[in-house]
Coordinates of C-alpha atoms in Angstrom, one line a residue:
Chain O
M29 CA -5.8 -2.2 -5.5
Y30 CA -4.2 1.2 -6.0
D31 CA -2.9 1.6 -9.6
I32 CA -1.8 4.5 -11.7
A33 CA -4.6 6.1 -13.6
T34 CA -3.7 6.7 -17.2
D35 CA -4.4 10.5 -17.0
H36 CA -2.1 10.7 -14.0
A37 CA 0.9 9.1 -15.7
P38 CA 2.4 12.3 -17.2
A39 CA 2.5 13.8 -13.7
L40 CA 4.2 10.8 -12.2
S41 CA 7.8 11.9 -12.7
A42 CA 7.0 15.3 -11.4
A43 CA 5.5 13.8 -8.2
I44 CA 8.6 11.6 -7.7
L45 CA 10.8 14.7 -8.1
L46 CA 8.7 16.5 -5.5
L47 CA 9.7 14.2 -2.6
A48 CA 13.4 14.7 -3.3
F49 CA 12.9 18.3 -2.5
S50 CA 10.4 17.8 0.3
L51 CA 13.0 18.0 3.1
V52 CA 13.6 21.7 2.4
F53 CA 10.3 23.3 2.9
V54 CA 10.7 26.4 0.8
R55 CA 11.7 24.3 -2.2
L56 CA 8.8 21.9 -1.6
L57 CA 6.2 24.7 -1.7
R58 CA 7.5 25.9 -5.0
F59 CA 7.4 22.4 -6.5
L60 CA 3.9 21.8 -5.1
A61 CA 2.8 24.6 -7.4
G62 CA 3.7 22.2 -10.2
R63 CA 0.6 20.2 -9.4
E64 CA -1.2 22.3 -12.0
A65 CA 0.3 19.8 -14.4
L66 CA -2.4 17.4 -13.3
V67 CA -5.2 19.7 -14.5
P68 CA -5.6 18.3 -18.0
G69 CA -6.8 14.9 -16.6
H70 CA -9.5 16.6 -14.5
E71 CA -12.6 18.5 -15.8
G72 CA -15.1 21.0 -14.5
I73 CA -14.9 22.1 -10.9
T74 CA -12.1 19.7 -10.1
G75 CA -9.8 21.2 -12.7
L76 CA -10.7 24.7 -11.5
L77 CA -9.9 23.7 -7.9
F78 CA -6.5 22.3 -9.0
I79 CA -5.7 25.7 -10.6
I80 CA -6.7 27.6 -7.5
D81 CA -4.7 25.1 -5.3
G82 CA -1.6 25.6 -7.5
L83 CA -2.0 29.4 -7.4
G84 CA -2.3 29.3 -3.6
F85 CA 0.9 27.3 -3.3
I86 CA 2.7 29.7 -5.6
A87 CA 1.5 32.6 -3.5
L88 CA 2.6 30.9 -0.3
A89 CA 6.0 30.0 -1.8
L90 CA 6.5 33.7 -2.7
G91 CA 5.4 34.6 0.8
V92 CA 8.0 32.4 2.4
S93 CA 10.8 34.6 1.0
T94 CA 9.1 37.9 1.6
T95 CA 6.9 37.7 4.7
T96 CA 6.8 36.2 8.2
W97 CA 3.1 35.3 8.3
W98 CA 3.1 32.5 5.8
R99 CA 3.1 29.5 8.3
R100 CA -0.5 29.5 9.4
P101 CA -1.9 30.1 5.9
A102 CA 0.4 27.3 4.6
A103 CA -0.8 24.9 7.2
L104 CA -4.4 25.8 6.5
W105 CA -3.9 25.5 2.7
L106 CA -2.2 22.1 3.0
S107 CA -4.9 20.8 5.3
A108 CA -7.6 22.0 3.0
T109 CA -5.9 20.3 0.0
I110 CA -5.7 17.0 1.9
V111 CA -9.3 17.2 3.2
A112 CA -10.6 18.2 -0.3
Y113 CA -8.9 15.1 -1.7
L114 CA -10.5 12.9 0.9
V115 CA -13.9 14.4 0.2
W116 CA -13.4 13.7 -3.5
V117 CA -12.2 10.2 -3.0
M118 CA -14.9 9.3 -0.5
A119 CA -17.7 10.7 -2.7
G120 CA -16.4 8.7 -5.6
W121 CA -15.5 11.7 -7.8
E122 CA -11.9 10.5 -8.0
A123 CA -10.4 7.0 -7.7
P124 CA -7.4 6.9 -5.2
D125 CA -4.5 6.0 -7.5
Q126 CA -0.8 6.1 -6.6
V127 CA -0.2 9.6 -8.0
G128 CA -2.9 11.1 -5.8
I129 CA -1.7 9.1 -2.7
A130 CA 1.9 10.1 -3.4
C131 CA 0.8 13.8 -3.5
K132 CA -0.9 13.4 -0.2
L133 CA 2.2 11.9 1.3
I134 CA 4.3 14.9 0.2
E135 CA 1.7 17.3 1.5
L136 CA 1.6 15.5 4.8
V137 CA 5.4 15.8 5.1
A138 CA 5.1 19.5 4.3
L139 CA 2.4 20.0 6.8
G140 CA 4.4 18.2 9.5
L141 CA 7.3 20.5 8.8
V142 CA 5.2 23.6 9.0
M143 CA 3.6 22.4 12.3
R144 CA 7.1 21.8 13.8
L145 CA 8.4 25.2 12.5
K146 CA 6.4 27.1 15.1
N147 CA 8.7 27.5 18.0
P148 CA 7.4 25.6 21.0
A149 CA 7.2 28.2 23.8
R150 CA 6.2 27.2 27.3
T151 CA 2.5 26.5 26.7
A152 CA -0.3 24.9 28.7
W153 CA -0.7 21.1 28.5
P154 CA -3.8 21.0 26.2
R155 CA -1.8 22.9 23.5
R156 CA 1.2 20.6 24.0
L157 CA -1.0 17.5 23.7
W158 CA -2.6 18.9 20.6
R159 CA 0.9 19.7 19.2
A160 CA 2.0 16.1 19.8
T161 CA -1.1 14.3 18.5
A162 CA -2.4 16.5 15.7
F163 CA 0.0 15.3 13.0
P164 CA -0.3 11.5 13.7
L165 CA -4.1 12.0 13.9
L166 CA -4.2 13.7 10.5
V167 CA -2.0 11.0 8.9
S168 CA -4.3 8.3 10.3
L169 CA -7.4 10.0 9.1
T170 CA -5.9 10.5 5.7
T171 CA -5.0 6.8 5.4
I172 CA -8.5 5.7 6.6
G173 CA -10.2 8.2 4.3
I174 CA -8.3 7.0 1.2
W175 CA -9.0 3.4 2.2
I176 CA -12.7 3.9 2.7
G177 CA -12.8 5.8 -0.7
G178 CA -11.0 3.0 -2.5
L179 CA -13.1 0.2 -1.0
A180 CA -16.4 2.0 -1.4
H181 CA -15.8 3.1 -5.0
P182 CA -13.5 0.6 -6.7
D183 CA -12.9 1.1 -10.4
A184 CA -14.3 -1.4 -12.9
L185 CA -11.0 -3.4 -12.9
H186 CA -11.2 -4.4 -9.2
A187 CA -13.0 -7.7 -8.7
H188 CA -12.6 -7.2 -4.9
A189 CA -10.1 -5.7 -2.6
G190 CA -6.7 -7.1 -3.5
A191 CA -7.6 -8.4 -7.0
V192 CA -7.1 -6.5 -10.3
L193 CA -8.7 -7.7 -13.5
Q194 CA -7.2 -7.8 -16.9
P195 CA -8.6 -5.0 -19.2
V196 CA -10.8 -6.6 -21.8
A197 CA -13.7 -5.7 -24.1
S198 CA -17.1 -5.4 -22.6
V199 CA -18.9 -7.9 -24.8
A200 CA -17.8 -11.4 -25.9
T201 CA -18.0 -12.2 -29.6
P202 CA -19.6 -15.6 -30.7
E203 CA -16.1 -16.9 -31.5
E204 CA -14.9 -16.0 -28.0
R205 CA -18.0 -17.8 -26.5
V206 CA -17.1 -20.9 -28.4
A207 CA -13.4 -20.7 -27.3
A208 CA -14.4 -20.2 -23.6
A209 CA -16.7 -23.2 -23.8
R210 CA -13.8 -25.2 -25.3
L211 CA -11.4 -24.2 -22.6
L212 CA -13.9 -25.2 -19.9
A213 CA -14.6 -28.6 -21.6
D214 CA -10.8 -29.3 -22.1
T215 CA -10.1 -28.4 -18.5
K216 CA -12.9 -30.6 -17.1
A217 CA -11.6 -33.5 -19.3
S218 CA -8.0 -33.0 -18.1
L219 CA -9.0 -32.7 -14.4
A220 CA -11.1 -35.9 -14.4
R221 CA -7.9 -37.8 -13.4
Y222 CA -7.3 -35.7 -10.3
Q223 CA -10.5 -36.2 -8.4
D224 CA -8.5 -38.2 -5.9
P225 CA -5.8 -35.9 -4.3
A226 CA -3.4 -38.8 -4.2
A227 CA -3.5 -38.9 -8.0
A228 CA -2.6 -35.2 -8.1
V229 CA 0.3 -35.8 -5.7
A230 CA 1.5 -38.7 -7.8
A231 CA 1.5 -36.4 -10.9
G232 CA 3.8 -33.9 -9.1
Y233 CA 1.2 -31.5 -7.5
K234 CA 2.1 -30.5 -3.9
P235 CA -0.5 -29.2 -1.5
G236 CA 0.0 -25.6 -0.3
P237 CA -0.1 -24.5 3.3
V238 CA -3.5 -24.9 5.0
S239 CA -4.9 -21.6 6.2
D240 CA -7.8 -21.3 8.6
A241 CA -9.0 -18.3 6.7
D242 CA -9.3 -20.1 3.3
P243 CA -11.6 -23.2 2.9
L244 CA -9.9 -23.8 -0.5
L245 CA -6.5 -25.7 -0.9
H246 CA -4.3 -25.2 -3.9
F247 CA -2.1 -28.1 -5.1
Q248 CA 0.8 -26.6 -7.2
N249 CA 3.0 -28.2 -9.8
Q250 CA 6.4 -26.4 -10.3
A251 CA 7.0 -28.5 -13.4
N252 CA 4.1 -26.7 -15.1
I253 CA 5.4 -23.2 -14.3
G254 CA 6.3 -22.4 -17.9
A255 CA 3.1 -23.7 -19.5
V256 CA 0.7 -21.0 -20.8
L257 CA -3.0 -21.8 -20.5
D258 CA -2.5 -25.5 -21.3
P259 CA -5.4 -27.6 -20.1
D260 CA -3.1 -30.6 -19.8
R261 CA -0.7 -28.8 -17.6
P262 CA -2.5 -26.4 -15.2
Q263 CA -0.2 -24.7 -12.7
A264 CA -2.5 -25.6 -9.8
L265 CA -5.5 -27.7 -8.9
V266 CA -8.1 -26.2 -6.4
Y267 CA -9.7 -28.5 -3.8
A268 CA -12.4 -27.5 -1.4
R269 CA -12.0 -28.6 2.2
T270 CA -15.4 -30.1 2.8
P271 CA -16.6 -31.9 5.9
V272 CA -16.0 -35.2 4.2
G273 CA -12.6 -34.5 2.7
L274 CA -11.1 -32.7 -0.3
K275 CA -13.2 -32.2 -3.4
L276 CA -11.8 -31.0 -6.7
V277 CA -13.5 -27.8 -7.7
G278 CA -11.3 -26.3 -10.4
A279 CA -7.9 -25.5 -11.9
M280 CA -5.8 -22.4 -11.7
Y281 CA -3.7 -21.3 -14.7
Q282 CA -0.9 -18.8 -13.9
M283 CA 1.5 -16.8 -15.9
P284 CA 5.2 -16.9 -15.1
R285 CA 5.7 -13.2 -14.3
V286 CA 4.0 -10.3 -12.4
G287 CA 2.1 -8.0 -14.8
Q288 CA 2.2 -10.4 -17.7
W289 CA -1.4 -11.0 -18.7
G290 CA -2.2 -14.3 -20.3
P291 CA -4.0 -15.1 -23.5
D292 CA -7.8 -14.7 -23.1
P293 CA -9.4 -16.8 -25.8
G294 CA -12.9 -16.1 -24.4
G295 CA -12.3 -12.3 -24.2
P296 CA -14.3 -10.9 -21.3
L297 CA -15.4 -14.4 -20.4
T298 CA -11.9 -15.5 -19.6
Q299 CA -10.5 -12.5 -17.8
W300 CA -7.3 -13.0 -15.9
H301 CA -6.7 -11.4 -12.5
Q302 CA -3.7 -10.7 -10.3
H303 CA -3.7 -10.2 -6.5
E304 CA -1.9 -7.1 -5.3
G305 CA -1.9 -4.9 -2.2
I306 CA -1.6 -8.0 0.0
C307 CA 0.6 -8.4 3.1
F308 CA 1.9 -11.9 3.2
S309 CA 3.3 -13.5 6.3
P310 CA 5.3 -16.7 5.9
L311 CA 4.5 -17.5 9.5
G312 CA 1.5 -19.7 9.0
F313 CA 0.9 -18.6 5.4
E314 CA -1.4 -15.7 6.3
F315 CA -2.6 -12.6 4.5
S316 CA -3.9 -9.2 5.3
F317 CA -4.4 -6.0 3.3
E318 CA -1.9 -3.3 2.7
T319 CA -2.7 0.3 3.7
P320 CA -3.0 2.8 0.9
F321 CA 0.5 4.0 1.8
W322 CA 1.8 0.5 1.0
T323 CA 2.7 -0.5 4.5
C324 CA 2.3 -3.9 6.1
P325 CA 2.6 -5.2 9.6
V326 CA 6.1 -6.0 10.8
G327 CA 7.0 -9.6 9.8
S328 CA 5.0 -9.6 6.7
G329 CA 5.8 -8.3 3.2
S330 CA 3.9 -6.8 0.3
I331 CA 3.4 -9.3 -2.6
T332 CA 1.8 -9.2 -6.0
T333 CA 1.1 -12.5 -7.7
P334 CA 1.5 -13.2 -11.4
P335 CA -1.8 -13.1 -13.3
M336 CA -4.0 -16.1 -12.8
L337 CA -7.2 -17.6 -14.4
H338 CA -9.4 -19.9 -12.4
V339 CA -11.6 -22.5 -14.3
W340 CA -14.3 -23.9 -12.0
I341 CA -15.4 -27.3 -13.0
I342 CA -18.4 -27.3 -10.6
D343 CA -21.5 -25.2 -10.9
N344 CA -20.2 -21.7 -9.8
G345 CA -23.6 -20.0 -9.7
K346 CA -24.0 -16.5 -11.0
S347 CA -20.2 -15.9 -11.0
G348 CA -19.6 -18.4 -13.8
P349 CA -16.9 -20.9 -14.6
F350 CA -14.0 -18.3 -15.0
A351 CA -14.7 -16.0 -12.0
A352 CA -11.8 -14.8 -9.9
E353 CA -13.4 -16.5 -6.8
L354 CA -15.6 -19.4 -6.0
D355 CA -19.2 -18.2 -5.8
K356 CA -20.3 -17.5 -2.2
A357 CA -23.3 -19.9 -2.5
A358 CA -21.2 -22.7 -4.0
R359 CA -18.5 -22.2 -1.3
H360 CA -21.0 -22.3 1.5
Q361 CA -22.7 -25.4 0.0
L362 CA -19.4 -27.2 -0.2
T363 CA -17.6 -26.1 2.9
G364 CA -20.3 -24.8 5.2
R365 CA -18.4 -21.5 5.3
S366 CA -19.0 -18.3 3.4
Chain U
M10 CA 22.2 30.0 9.0
S11 CA 24.4 28.9 11.9
E12 CA 25.6 25.4 12.3
T13 CA 23.5 24.8 15.4
T14 CA 20.3 26.1 13.6
A15 CA 21.0 23.9 10.6
T16 CA 21.5 20.8 12.8
E17 CA 18.3 21.5 14.7
S18 CA 16.4 21.9 11.5
R19 CA 17.7 18.6 10.2
I20 CA 16.8 16.9 13.5
E21 CA 13.3 18.5 13.3
A22 CA 12.8 17.3 9.7
A23 CA 14.0 13.8 10.6
G24 CA 11.6 13.8 13.6
V25 CA 8.7 14.7 11.3
L26 CA 9.5 11.9 8.9
V27 CA 9.9 9.4 11.8
V28 CA 6.5 10.4 13.2
L29 CA 5.0 10.0 9.8
Q30 CA 6.6 6.5 9.5
A31 CA 5.3 5.7 13.0
S32 CA 1.8 6.8 12.1
L33 CA 1.8 4.6 9.0
S34 CA 3.0 1.6 11.1
L35 CA 0.3 2.2 13.7
I36 CA -2.4 2.1 11.0
A37 CA -0.8 -1.1 9.5
G38 CA -0.8 -2.7 12.9
L39 CA -4.4 -1.7 13.7
S40 CA -5.7 -2.7 10.3
A41 CA -4.2 -6.2 10.8
I42 CA -6.2 -6.8 14.0
P43 CA -9.4 -8.0 12.2
F44 CA -7.4 -10.5 10.2
G45 CA -6.1 -11.8 13.6
I46 CA -9.6 -13.1 14.3
V47 CA -9.0 -16.0 11.9
E48 CA -5.3 -15.8 11.4
P49 CA -3.4 -16.4 14.7
G50 CA 0.0 -15.2 13.2
F51 CA -1.5 -11.8 12.5
R52 CA -2.6 -11.4 16.1
V53 CA 1.1 -11.4 17.1
L54 CA 2.2 -9.3 14.1
S55 CA -0.4 -6.6 14.7
V56 CA 0.6 -6.2 18.3
L57 CA 4.3 -6.2 17.4
T58 CA 3.7 -3.5 14.7
I59 CA 1.8 -1.3 17.2
L60 CA 4.6 -1.7 19.7
V61 CA 7.2 -0.8 17.0
A62 CA 5.1 2.3 16.1
V63 CA 4.9 3.4 19.7
M64 CA 8.7 2.9 20.0
M65 CA 9.2 5.1 16.9
F66 CA 7.0 7.9 18.4
W67 CA 9.2 7.7 21.5
L68 CA 12.4 7.7 19.6
A69 CA 11.3 10.7 17.5
R70 CA 10.4 12.6 20.8
N71 CA 13.8 11.8 22.3
L72 CA 15.6 12.7 19.1
R73 CA 14.1 16.2 19.3
R74 CA 15.2 16.4 22.9
G75 CA 18.8 15.7 21.9
R76 CA 19.2 12.2 23.2
R77 CA 22.1 10.5 21.5
W78 CA 20.9 7.0 22.1
A79 CA 17.7 7.9 20.2
W80 CA 19.9 9.0 17.3
R81 CA 21.7 5.6 17.4
W82 CA 18.5 3.5 17.6
L83 CA 16.9 5.4 14.8
V84 CA 19.9 4.9 12.5
L85 CA 19.7 1.2 13.3
V86 CA 15.9 1.0 12.7
E87 CA 16.2 2.9 9.4
V88 CA 19.1 0.8 8.1
L89 CA 17.3 -2.4 9.0
S90 CA 14.1 -1.1 7.3
L91 CA 16.0 -0.1 4.2
T92 CA 17.9 -3.4 4.0
I93 CA 14.7 -5.5 4.3
T94 CA 13.0 -3.4 1.6
V95 CA 16.0 -3.8 -0.8
L96 CA 16.1 -7.6 -0.2
L97 CA 12.3 -7.9 -0.8
A98 CA 12.6 -5.7 -3.9
L99 CA 15.2 -8.2 -5.3
L100 CA 12.6 -11.0 -5.1
P101 CA 10.1 -11.4 -8.0
I102 CA 7.1 -10.8 -5.7
G103 CA 6.2 -7.2 -6.8
T104 CA 7.1 -5.5 -3.5
I105 CA 8.0 -2.2 -5.0
R106 CA 5.5 -1.2 -7.7
G107 CA 4.8 2.5 -8.3
P108 CA 5.7 5.8 -6.6
V109 CA 4.1 5.2 -3.2
P110 CA 6.1 2.2 -2.1
V111 CA 9.2 3.8 -3.5
L112 CA 8.6 7.0 -1.4
V113 CA 7.5 5.2 1.7
N114 CA 9.8 2.2 1.8
L115 CA 12.9 3.5 0.1
V116 CA 13.1 7.4 -0.1
M117 CA 11.7 8.1 3.4
P118 CA 14.2 5.8 5.4
L119 CA 17.0 7.1 3.2
A120 CA 16.0 10.7 3.8
V121 CA 15.9 10.1 7.6
L122 CA 19.4 8.5 7.4
V123 CA 20.8 11.4 5.4
L124 CA 19.3 13.9 7.8
L125 CA 20.6 12.1 10.8
A126 CA 24.0 11.8 9.2
T127 CA 24.3 15.4 8.1
A128 CA 23.0 16.6 11.4
S129 CA 26.4 15.3 12.6
R130 CA 26.4 12.8 15.3
H131 CA 28.7 15.0 17.4
A132 CA 26.4 18.0 17.0
V133 CA 23.5 16.2 18.7
P134 CA 23.7 17.2 22.3
D135 CA 23.9 14.3 24.6
R136 CA 21.3 14.8 27.3
R137 CA 21.1 11.4 28.8

C-alpha cells in the first residue's frame, strides 16, 4: 500500500540518516533542515512550503545553541509540519509514501523530546493530564490521518487496500489482446480436468486453510512453484465455496519471489499484482491491514506475497478475466456473500 | 553535563520512544477490531495488542519515575521485539521493505536498548 515514490528516492538515504541522530535533539533539528533536498520533487506552493519549513528548522537549530526560548517555537513548528502533511495527504495533493511517513515518524520523535524537555513543575491535574496524553494523541491522529489519506486517494497502482499492481502501458496493442485471449483459452482448457476438487487433490493440489472472511478457497501445488505462467502448471486453483459445494472459478499464477513481476503477454490486460501491507496471523489463517507505520497486532506478522495473476474462467463481469479479485456481482451470485 | 543529567536525559529519550511504540501498538490493536467481526483470532489478538500497549505506557511512566523493575521489563520487551523482527526478516515474506519498517521495527527497539544500557543500570534510582 505504501511504496516509495520515484521522486522521493533521492531523499531516502538522508531520511534514514536522520533517525540515527534523532536521539540527540540538537543534531536532529539540524538534520531536519536537510528536508529541503525533497523540494525538487514538489512544485508550486508545496515546494515553497518545503523551503520555508527547512529555513524554519535551520533557524530553530541555531536558536538551540544561542537562546533559551526555542522550545515552544520548535514544538509549534514540528506540529505545524505534521499537520500540514496530514492536510496535504487527506486532500489528495500528496500520496503517503514511505519517505513522507518516515519523516513524520522522525518529527514525532523530535516533538516528543521537545515536549518532555520542559521540566514538569508541580502543576494542576488538567495540565498533567494534557502532558501525559498529548503526545500519544498526536501519534494516533497522525496515523489515522495518513491512513485516511492513503485509502481515500490511492495512486493508480493500487487495485484496493493491500494490493499493488504491476506498472504497465495504459492501452493494449492488438497483439497483446490476442495473447491475452490465448492465455485465457489455454487456462480454461487446462483447468477443465479440475472441475472436481478430488481430481485437483489427485494431481498434487492441496486445499489452503478455510477462512470465514474469504468465500474463495485456493488449492496450491508446491510442485509447480518454479513454473512461470504455464497454463498446464498453474500454482493454484481457485474454488468458490457455494451453498452446493466447491465450484472451480479460476487459476492463480504466482512468481517465485517477492517483487519479481511476471511476464505480461497481454500488457495492461494481464497485469500482475502483489499483496502487501497485510498482517497475517497463523492462528486460523487470518488477515488484517498494517498501519501506515508498518505495525501489526501482537501475534501476527507483516507479509508481502510474490506477484500473482488470476485468470477467471467464469464470467467475471466488468472486472474481466484477469482482474485481481473476483467481481463482486459474480462473487455474490456464486456464494451469496459480497 | 553531569552524569546524573545525562542519565536522566537518556531515560527521558527512551521514555519518549517507548510511548511512541505504545501509541503505534494501540492503533494496531484498535484497527484489528473490525477484522475480529469475521475473524475470531483477531478478536483475541486485538485485545492482546491493546493490553501490551497499555503495559508499555505504564512501563514508560515507571521508567521515568526511576523504577528499576520497569527498566528490566523494558529491556526484556525490546529484546523480544527485536528478536522476533530479525527472525521474521530472515523469512522470504517481505516483512522489512523500505525505511518505515526498518525505523519502527529495528532502529527504534535498538535505540531504546542502547539508551537504557548507556543510562547505566546502576544509575537508575531504585524507587520500588
